[in-house]
DNA sequence: GAGCACTGC
């Protein structure tokens, strides 16, 4: 039986570092013998993970500190092992639960099944997980629970102090997603009311100190000096080595003019000069990737035996699933796989067998302008942290190499240490309503890890006020505000669903809500726009895209949810299956909120009124003096156009509302619907009283 | 007449 530290035993060797944070320096090595032969059982495999040596130290730190920050490189085993250590040490006894959050749904599922397997239990019993629309836990049975950080925020609406959890581990906190930042702010508040709660924050090296400073609450510190019982409020920091191999970094000597071209030449040079091993190239988006893939494919064909060993795959999230899966196919003997990818391969997907990484130094990043209320995507230089993460992808199986298509001088002087956190680059309407729903009134004074721009928060409050979700005192209204907060969708969509109740078209509106929450229901059609357009016209409704979605959904159901039907009509089969699934969940939520499920039987006017009740702020009028289909927003008189993918493109009805805007050379409205302007004053008199 | 990095409730 392996040994581990138990409360009351001697403490392991710990050294205080100069900044007051506690750093564990050397752990007593596990005495478990590691045999190089035979079948390694699960216990042996666990004991070989780097984290295993730190088990006593981690348990000691968690017992004695309210917050422990674990700096663990990839492959340390922290995510799967730490919850098990905690359970073994008794943190799940007496009906308590150990939680571990992840930023992504897939990671939650993968880690939960791995831990269930290691413990030899069925998933959903002792070990379970919860993600949106999927709860695989059993109350009073589940002891270790994995969940997305967004779900943890939702749970606080039911149980503000998260009383069932004894330890909450926030994994991948350095990624700094909006939800992670919000969760950390909320957990810090909970900690003040629940001193017995323990937090474990897993972070990257560069963020560890600022995380520790964040959790070192001044008020809390004074209190601990008067009451000596309980854990130290001072966060502990523990570093755990990973299992990555060394990656040698190469820089270009002179800045490159065209990183796509440079990436292609670098791949060809690697192929000519370097031993076997697959190549991963980081570019910015579908366009770049398409160009690089065709250049490399041409080269591989033209160059006879020299580059013919290359098999080139594109990889980005918009790629159909079957094509995405091709990148995981084993590389045939004597061949070399080249994967040209977006950021999806930086964190979301792990590719085995990569030995060479080519890093363009750029990615597409979201920026939000609170004045125009528009989010757009911009190609921008990545951070040093991102560059390191990309390079690390080359060292998973053996020592690798990373070719950076920028100079060392650029890396040192021009690239920022860490990226701008998402919370400072996004529209915060959804985020603000969640914080409000938790009863936190002072949004600007919320203990943010990084404060969003005040303009962004004010804009979010304005939007919520105009939806009737917040009152004059910026408090949630009853019942609308609380209901909108309870629906796990964007507030404008939630408002649309609530309004459909009075209008008697909830069945139709729930379908529209499900489809709007998907990326696209059409197959991506690089180069086949014409066929796609023709297919779309078979479903097109004069009222616009929302009603068109209803036609497609109807057709899909009538076909018996057939994949052939989808293929024939350029409809994305996986998206439609997802729509059916989400719709089912939304039906359940609607019933819980007391919404009567009712169909309006083809009365598209009430459907459009319900959509207008959520999206009235996006109303636009055709500028009759312009002959190129230019619209102006009612709210801000901004120039916008109907996107060519809309069924209303070139139809140009006088009054429309849109779901979202994309900014390219123009501002394009996506998902557009005709309205009668009188509806605007009907559904939002407070907003349009002066028009 | 043309576009969508990646997530999440």
XYZ file of C-alpha atoms (C1' of nucleotides) in Angstrom, chain A residues 105 132 148 154 317 364 529 533 664, chain B:
18
model
C -16.264 20.104 -22.163
C -23.978 21.952 -19.956
C -16.578 23.061 -16.690
C -24.336 28.005 -12.541
C -12.687 23.849 -35.978
C -6.662 35.494 -34.846
C -20.884 28.806 -53.218
C -26.860 29.061 -52.723
C -14.560 42.655 -42.827
C -21.310 39.068 -54.134
C -18.396 36.689 -49.777
C -16.605 34.816 -44.521
C -16.233 32.634 -39.501
C -9.405 31.888 -34.008
C -11.171 29.045 -29.890
C -14.263 28.096 -26.022
C -18.605 28.051 -22.596
C -23.632 28.301 -19.756
